[in-house]
Each structure stands twice: as structure tokens, then as C-alpha cells.
């Protein structure tokens, strides 16, 4: 039997963290969890540390009171500790499952250390796609996509000849407002936006799915992961979330990947790649009828998707601006400071006010990320 893969899990207390832990429990003979991180949920972090007997646990935000980690676990505090954990010498695989552009620095650190990076955090590729992919190439790090659509496309292209890929088609459920009359969008509440029909996820990505900003971010993510031009990327509404992506080849053949809507399938595939073993959950049941409907998305219904597509076409730092403005707008919506429709208005205004540059300097990217957030926050204040 081969030695278990040593895994670091950043964002262990989140939704992707939960699904990753299910995969690790199922395959405890093949995967050893050696490091975990969270932002503020110390109790949950330590519970995980205790269950898996992990060596390192990091909390990016300093706790208010003194806390004691369990057993042999070494406890570290601060954002820098997460970046160091991402490059931990003993680690083979680093799962990046933190939310937001905060994922960029740990992703770069892991790639610079030559790790296999299981990437759920799409924001890091949207913000620094060129830098991230160049860093992977330069230092021998490997990115295996964990986002379900991208992991699906990744599976479909394995073993196919070079230059045979024509386009990647990402599916989207359309979220909870797929059929809501557009004149009712102004009254959408936080609770309604968080009620996703198919997937159980963290709050930020659930709102992103309702606006379809998520699919926009995923187009940009796919552009970097598979080295594609914008015209090689398509989005299709598929309400049941059974087919996750379809790859179209130059000969016209399309290959799709299918599972029930749960992240354990993609995460297990990415962590154990290139091996396949029994899954955590039941596969699809073809003895019952399955609904495989596909239709094009309406850009009038989903202005955030249109804005992301435009940012992708513009290139340079437009995707970074799209992402930073979206993070501020979604956070403000979740704090009840702005309405649902304001999310796309804030993104559009911020994009219009931003000077775009072409850069792969991490300092430039972080500075622009910070100034874009300020610009978006000013617009939130004006609305509030
Ligand atoms: P959650 O909000 O559920 O979890 C986020 C995790 O990141 C938590 O562990 C949280 O810690 C930690 N975190 C939050 N803020 C910071 C910070 N400033 N610094 C360091 N760590 C932080 O998010 P999800 O699990 O839903 O999503 C994680 C990522 O995966 C996102 O980029 C998302 O787009 C992507 N993704 C998610 C999918 C899903 O099904 N959920 C599907 C595909 C991609 P704490 O708990 O202490 O706050
Ligand atoms: Mg996805």
C-alpha cells in the first residue's frame, strides 16, 4: 500500500472544508490531514484538529480570549501563518478553500513550494490568473481544479490529443430566481437569495449563484485553468445541476461529466488524482428519470454575468475589479445595507471608475484590490 498523501486544508471550517473532511474520513488510509486553517471559528477548528490529530492549526483572526488547542496540535495566529501553512514542507497537497481574494497569497505560496494545489478558491485565479499560472509553471506546482464545473472539464480532457479542445461549456442552475419575474428582483430578501435550489454552500457563493456572478467568475477561472480565449467559453442553464461541464472537441463531439450536486465528487477526484476510488456519496440513479434540460442564460436577468463576460473580454485588471467590487457588494447585501439589484450597479459603477492596468506584480494587484474595495465601499455608503 502506498503512503498516505499529506494534506493541508485552508478554510477547513467552511462548506468546502466540510465536504473535504468527508472525503478524508472516507479515505483515511490514503489521506492524512496535517494542517488546517480558519478565520474566526476557533472552536470548530479545534474540534477538527482533535478528530484528525493534526499537527498545525491556524486562525487568521486573533481570538478575543486565550484558547488552548488540543493534544499535539501547534497553534498559529494571523494571516501570515496561513501563507506559511500553505508552503508546509511535509505537505503533498494543499486544498485552498478560503473564500475571497484573500486566497491569492496562500495559493501562490503553495505553488511556489511545488505543491499539488486543489483549488476551490476561484477568486485567486480571477484576481491573479496570469501570475498564478506562471508561478505554477515556474516552480513545478500543479493546480487541480476542485470547482465542480472545472473539475468536470478537467476530467473530460484527460487523455485527449493536444489542440483538440474547441470550447468548454459550464453549466449553471440559474439559482433561486431563474423563473422569478424580473420586476420582482428589487424586493429580493437575503433569506430568499440564500435559498439555493440544488447546492448547499457558503453564504458568499450562494449569493453569487443567485446573481450568476459565480458563473462569471467561473468563466474567468476556466480561461486560466485551460488556457482558453473568451470565445472558447460558454455558459448554459441546466436547472438540475447533474451535468457540471461539457467539453466540445474540434470534431464536434461533446463529452460531459455527471454526478449528483455535491462537492465531495469533485474534491475527491482532485485530491486523489489520478487515482479513482469508491465515492463518499451514491452516484446517479438511472433507474429513475433524470431531467437533462439545457437553455441559454438571459443577460437581462443576470447582469452580473454580463459584467463578468465584459471584464473577461477587457482583460488586464478588469476581472480583479469585477471581483473586488462583487465581494464588497455581496458583503453589503448580506449586512442588509443594499438591495439585491444594487449588487450589479455597484460592480458596473466600480468598473467604470477604475483605471485598468496590465500587471503580474503581486504588490500592484494587492494595491488595486484594496483601492477597488474603497471605491465600491464609497458607493455602498452613498446608497445606504
Ligand atoms: P465558506 O464561507 O463556507 O467558508 C470559508 C472558509 O474560509 C472558512 O473556513 C472561513 O473561516 C475561511 N475564511 C473566511 N474569511 C477568511 C479570511 N479573511 N482569511 C482566511 N480564511 C478565511 O465558503 P465556501 O466553503 O462555500 O467557499 C470557499 C471557496 O470555495 C470560495 O472561493 C468559493 O467560491 C469556492 N467554491 C465553493 C463551493 C461550495 O460548494 N461551497 C463550490 C465551488 C467553489 P471561518 O469559518 O472561521 O470564518
Ligand atoms: Mg462551481
XYZ file of C-alpha atoms and ligand atoms in Angstrom:
433
model
C 0.000 0.000 0.000
C 1.337 3.475 -0.896
C 1.933 6.059 1.855
C -0.996 8.421 2.502
C -0.986 11.842 0.832
C -0.298 14.539 3.414
C -2.947 17.243 3.055
C -3.233 20.837 4.286
C -6.794 22.227 4.236
C -7.171 26.028 4.211
C -10.722 27.058 5.066
C -11.417 23.843 6.995
C -14.435 25.290 8.824
C -16.386 26.261 5.688
C -18.715 24.405 3.355
C -15.921 23.131 1.085
C -13.978 22.353 4.270
C -16.882 20.136 5.455
C -17.019 18.265 2.129
C -13.235 17.805 2.095
C -13.329 16.336 5.603
C -15.966 13.811 4.434
C -13.550 12.691 1.696
C -10.678 12.445 4.192
C -12.792 10.407 6.669
C -13.782 8.011 3.879
C -10.168 7.568 2.715
C -8.226 7.801 5.956
C -5.862 5.092 4.648
C -4.965 7.266 1.625
C -5.113 10.814 3.017
C -3.567 12.250 6.176
C -4.701 15.707 7.301
C -1.677 17.540 8.717
C -2.705 21.230 8.720
C -5.927 23.246 8.852
C -6.966 26.890 8.923
C -9.993 29.042 9.708
C -10.658 32.750 10.074
C -12.512 33.112 13.381
C -14.249 29.820 14.229
C -11.696 28.601 16.794
C -13.995 26.028 18.420
C -14.799 24.331 15.122
C -11.132 24.461 14.093
C -10.025 22.727 17.291
C -12.755 20.114 17.010
C -11.374 19.204 13.580
C -7.790 19.314 14.915
C -8.762 16.862 17.651
C -10.663 14.464 15.400
C -7.840 14.234 12.840
C -4.955 14.728 15.276
C -3.481 17.441 13.016
C -0.047 18.955 13.564
C -0.832 22.592 12.685
C -3.953 24.738 13.124
C -4.061 28.411 12.060
C -6.569 31.136 12.800
C -6.188 34.230 10.629
C -8.042 36.489 13.081
C -6.677 36.782 16.618
C -9.198 35.365 19.144
C -10.637 37.650 21.851
C -9.754 35.314 24.695
C -6.987 32.803 25.340
C -7.735 29.425 23.799
C -5.974 26.089 24.057
C -5.530 23.805 21.069
C -5.956 20.067 21.637
C -3.161 17.500 22.138
C -0.124 17.735 19.932
C -1.558 20.460 17.625
C 0.637 23.540 17.183
C -1.498 26.683 17.073
C -0.615 29.729 14.921
C -2.358 33.096 14.610
C -2.505 35.659 11.804
C -2.909 35.828 8.026
C 0.809 35.171 7.542
C 0.526 31.832 9.382
C -1.904 30.636 6.690
C 0.551 31.557 3.958
C 3.274 29.612 5.799
C 0.942 26.646 6.278
C 0.289 26.632 2.508
C 4.007 26.036 1.933
C 4.486 23.476 4.753
C 7.382 21.269 3.761
C 5.754 17.946 4.664
C 2.560 18.661 2.673
C 1.903 16.945 -0.672
C -1.493 18.527 -1.349
C -2.887 21.931 -0.346
C -6.657 22.385 -0.590
C -7.407 26.114 -0.917
C -10.988 26.538 0.312
C -10.907 30.004 1.851
C -13.404 32.470 0.412
C -12.468 35.622 -1.497
C -9.328 37.149 -2.990
C -7.617 36.513 0.341
C -6.888 33.104 -1.257
C -4.365 34.571 -3.697
C -1.314 34.691 -1.401
C -1.651 31.162 0.048
C -2.286 29.779 -3.457
C 0.907 31.423 -4.718
C 2.843 30.208 -1.662
C 1.724 26.614 -2.208
C 2.578 26.716 -5.915
C 5.980 28.266 -5.221
C 6.622 25.352 -2.859
C 5.772 22.964 -5.736
C 2.604 21.534 -4.147
C -0.395 19.920 -5.774
C -2.984 22.664 -5.205
C -6.599 21.549 -5.081
C -8.199 24.866 -5.909
C -11.736 25.637 -4.789
C -10.980 29.341 -4.301
C -11.846 30.696 -7.760
C -11.249 34.314 -6.701
C -7.459 33.814 -6.642
C -7.457 32.911 -10.359
C -9.814 35.764 -11.212
C -7.595 38.285 -9.424
C -4.181 36.953 -10.413
C -4.743 34.390 -13.166
C -1.612 35.138 -15.134
C 0.605 35.347 -12.054
C -0.864 32.142 -10.588
C -0.448 30.095 -13.778
C 3.077 31.442 -14.389
C 4.043 30.650 -10.782
C 2.764 27.087 -11.195
C 4.826 26.634 -14.368
C 7.964 28.203 -12.921
C 8.073 26.224 -9.664
C 6.501 22.940 -10.781
C 3.330 23.338 -8.707
C 0.193 21.755 -10.145
C -3.329 23.145 -9.960
C -6.122 20.573 -9.908
C -9.494 22.302 -10.110
C -11.996 21.490 -7.366
C -14.797 23.800 -8.503
C -17.329 21.247 -9.784
C -17.566 22.612 -13.355
C -13.813 22.927 -13.746
C -13.088 19.580 -12.198
C -15.667 18.135 -14.611
C -13.959 19.743 -17.632
C -10.581 18.629 -16.277
C -11.860 15.036 -16.195
C -13.284 15.304 -19.735
C -9.979 16.453 -21.287
C -7.748 13.790 -19.716
C -6.085 11.688 -22.420
C -7.329 13.834 -25.313
C -4.871 14.956 -28.004
C -3.257 18.421 -27.775
C -5.107 21.187 -29.627
C -8.267 19.056 -29.913
C -10.299 21.127 -27.447
C -12.688 23.594 -29.059
C -14.619 25.014 -26.118
C -15.674 24.431 -22.543
C -19.334 24.785 -21.626
C -20.047 25.486 -17.960
C -23.481 24.614 -16.645
C -25.379 26.807 -14.170
C -28.556 26.011 -12.270
C -29.757 29.604 -12.665
C -30.194 29.842 -8.887
C -33.384 30.566 -6.952
C -34.527 33.407 -9.280
C -34.388 31.570 -12.589
C -38.145 31.934 -13.064
C -38.923 34.981 -10.893
C -40.410 37.889 -12.894
C -37.633 40.478 -13.306
C -39.879 43.270 -11.956
C -39.787 41.496 -8.548
C -35.961 41.452 -8.284
C -35.844 44.748 -6.336
C -37.699 43.092 -3.431
C -35.470 40.001 -3.126
C -34.555 39.386 0.534
C -31.327 37.968 2.000
C -33.209 34.831 3.044
C -34.531 34.262 -0.494
C -31.073 34.801 -2.020
C -29.565 32.270 0.384
C -32.116 29.598 -0.529
C -30.305 27.802 -3.375
C -32.421 25.093 -5.060
C -29.634 22.475 -5.556
C -26.392 23.237 -3.700
C -25.583 23.795 -0.027
C -22.678 26.288 0.085
C -21.158 29.228 1.992
C -23.144 32.490 2.019
C -20.967 34.458 -0.414
C -21.026 31.868 -3.218
C -24.754 31.270 -2.634
C -25.490 34.952 -3.336
C -23.044 34.801 -6.269
C -25.076 31.892 -7.642
C -28.320 33.878 -7.330
C -26.813 36.802 -9.316
C -24.777 34.432 -11.545
C -21.674 36.466 -10.684
C -20.438 32.996 -9.704
C -20.683 31.742 -13.282
C -18.926 34.911 -14.458
C -16.076 34.269 -12.018
C -16.004 30.663 -13.226
C -15.642 31.716 -16.879
C -12.541 33.704 -15.934
C -11.322 30.825 -13.756
C -11.723 28.417 -16.712
C -9.930 30.813 -19.045
C -6.772 30.471 -16.919
C -7.094 26.812 -15.943
C -7.464 25.588 -19.507
C -5.580 28.387 -21.340
C -8.623 29.392 -23.425
C -9.736 32.584 -25.129
C -13.093 34.137 -24.119
C -14.753 32.861 -27.306
C -13.918 29.285 -26.253
C -16.096 29.547 -23.139
C -19.844 29.104 -22.953
C -22.478 29.071 -20.202
C -25.696 27.097 -20.311
C -28.585 26.964 -17.830
C -29.150 23.401 -16.629
C -31.645 23.513 -13.734
C -30.945 20.107 -12.140
C -27.122 20.520 -11.782
C -26.396 16.935 -12.868
C -24.110 17.741 -15.802
C -21.335 20.014 -14.496
C -19.425 20.822 -17.672
C -19.328 19.783 -21.305
C -16.171 19.867 -23.398
C -16.623 20.354 -27.138
C -13.818 18.977 -29.324
C -12.767 20.195 -32.785
C -14.508 17.245 -34.452
C -17.843 18.375 -32.965
C -18.038 15.653 -30.308
C -19.061 16.798 -26.830
C -18.070 14.963 -23.638
C -19.940 15.732 -20.407
C -19.321 14.787 -16.777
C -22.224 13.975 -14.430
C -22.736 13.479 -10.699
C -25.432 14.424 -8.182
C -24.970 18.040 -6.979
C -22.492 17.514 -4.134
C -18.925 18.774 -3.901
C -17.487 15.541 -2.487
C -17.211 14.067 -6.006
C -15.044 16.889 -7.405
C -12.974 17.212 -4.218
C -12.227 13.501 -4.034
C -11.263 13.450 -7.695
C -8.923 16.416 -7.250
C -7.271 15.205 -4.033
C -6.754 11.584 -5.104
C -5.963 12.431 -8.756
C -5.002 10.480 -10.819
C -6.498 7.601 -8.805
C -10.199 6.726 -8.581
C -11.726 5.057 -5.521
C -15.203 4.487 -4.080
C -17.054 7.799 -3.605
C -18.413 9.287 -0.386
C -21.945 9.506 -1.759
C -24.199 7.491 -4.040
C -23.731 8.010 -7.767
C -26.599 8.902 -10.122
C -29.568 6.563 -10.182
C -30.553 5.929 -13.813
C -33.487 3.705 -12.824
C -35.382 6.978 -12.193
C -35.972 9.595 -14.870
C -33.381 12.388 -14.908
C -34.100 15.842 -16.245
C -31.319 16.990 -18.599
C -32.635 20.308 -19.856
C -30.279 22.980 -21.269
C -31.096 26.575 -22.273
C -29.133 29.815 -22.809
C -28.940 32.330 -19.915
C -30.685 35.725 -20.143
C -28.175 38.549 -19.640
C -31.057 40.874 -18.747
C -31.942 38.608 -15.815
C -28.290 38.169 -14.808
C -26.440 41.494 -15.329
C -23.531 40.275 -13.158
C -22.858 37.546 -15.725
C -22.775 40.155 -18.496
C -20.389 42.358 -16.486
C -18.052 39.425 -15.823
C -18.059 38.499 -19.509
C -17.227 42.095 -20.421
C -14.435 42.179 -17.806
C -13.031 38.930 -19.198
C -13.015 40.428 -22.721
C -11.377 43.624 -21.471
C -8.677 41.597 -19.740
C -5.852 43.308 -17.782
C -7.104 44.028 -14.248
C -10.818 44.252 -15.176
C -11.557 40.798 -13.662
C -9.815 41.862 -10.427
C -12.017 44.969 -10.260
C -15.123 42.898 -11.009
C -14.220 40.521 -8.179
C -13.335 43.145 -5.544
C -16.487 45.171 -6.252
C -18.576 41.994 -6.124
C -17.053 40.940 -2.774
C -17.904 44.336 -1.245
C -21.380 44.421 -2.798
C -22.292 40.880 -1.643
C -20.993 41.557 1.864
C -23.057 44.773 1.969
C -26.157 42.940 0.706
C -25.693 40.275 3.407
C -25.441 43.070 6.025
C -28.731 44.461 4.728
C -27.075 47.720 3.617
C -28.016 47.480 -0.076
C -30.674 45.747 -2.164
C -30.205 42.751 -4.466
C -30.225 44.868 -7.640
C -27.590 47.209 -6.174
C -25.022 44.395 -6.396
C -24.723 44.693 -10.183
C -24.965 48.512 -10.063
C -22.017 48.716 -7.667
C -19.939 46.368 -9.832
C -20.761 48.332 -13.009
C -20.022 51.743 -11.438
C -16.774 50.484 -9.929
C -15.646 49.060 -13.266
C -16.474 52.392 -14.942
C -14.435 54.332 -12.355
C -11.348 52.089 -12.402
C -8.154 52.593 -14.365
C -7.148 49.194 -15.683
C -3.513 48.169 -15.843
C -1.665 45.138 -17.172
C 0.449 43.703 -14.385
C 1.614 40.486 -12.765
C 3.219 42.262 -9.805
C 1.689 40.987 -6.582
C 2.118 44.415 -4.959
C 0.236 46.104 -7.815
C -2.546 43.506 -7.660
C -2.974 43.840 -3.885
C -2.901 47.667 -4.074
C -5.533 47.702 -6.803
C -7.656 45.191 -4.888
C -7.557 47.493 -1.826
C -8.322 50.700 -3.757
C -11.178 49.000 -5.654
C -12.733 47.921 -2.355
C -12.543 51.525 -1.127
C -14.215 52.747 -4.324
C -17.006 50.143 -4.006
C -17.471 50.946 -0.305
C -17.970 54.637 -1.102
C -20.821 53.671 -3.419
C -22.354 51.484 -0.732
C -22.219 54.469 1.656
C -23.897 56.661 -0.946
C -26.748 54.154 -1.268
C -27.078 53.481 2.464
P -17.474 29.349 3.458
O -17.871 30.751 3.746
O -18.402 28.259 3.847
O -16.053 29.043 4.162
C -14.989 29.926 4.024
C -13.772 29.434 4.773
O -12.744 30.430 4.656
C -13.999 29.254 6.289
O -13.144 28.255 6.765
C -13.590 30.622 6.859
O -13.204 30.576 8.224
C -12.397 30.943 5.969
N -12.182 32.374 5.832
C -13.118 33.353 5.703
N -12.545 34.568 5.639
C -11.210 34.363 5.722
C -10.086 35.226 5.758
N -10.209 36.569 5.684
N -8.842 34.685 5.878
C -8.708 33.351 5.966
N -9.728 32.466 5.956
C -10.969 32.973 5.830
O -17.124 29.295 1.899
P -17.271 28.044 0.892
O -16.681 26.820 1.522
O -18.631 27.993 0.358
O -16.338 28.523 -0.320
C -14.925 28.513 -0.237
C -14.343 28.783 -1.611
O -14.664 27.692 -2.468
C -14.902 30.038 -2.285
O -13.881 30.644 -3.033
C -15.976 29.500 -3.212
O -16.180 30.319 -4.341
C -15.371 28.159 -3.612
N -16.350 27.150 -4.006
C -17.310 26.767 -3.119
C -18.245 25.803 -3.452
C -19.251 25.304 -2.457
O -19.990 24.377 -2.769
N -19.331 25.857 -1.253
C -18.268 25.212 -4.797
C -17.172 25.639 -5.632
C -16.269 26.584 -5.247
P -14.330 30.825 9.414
O -15.246 29.668 9.311
O -13.543 30.854 10.661
O -14.979 32.125 9.061
Mg -18.833 25.913 -9.470
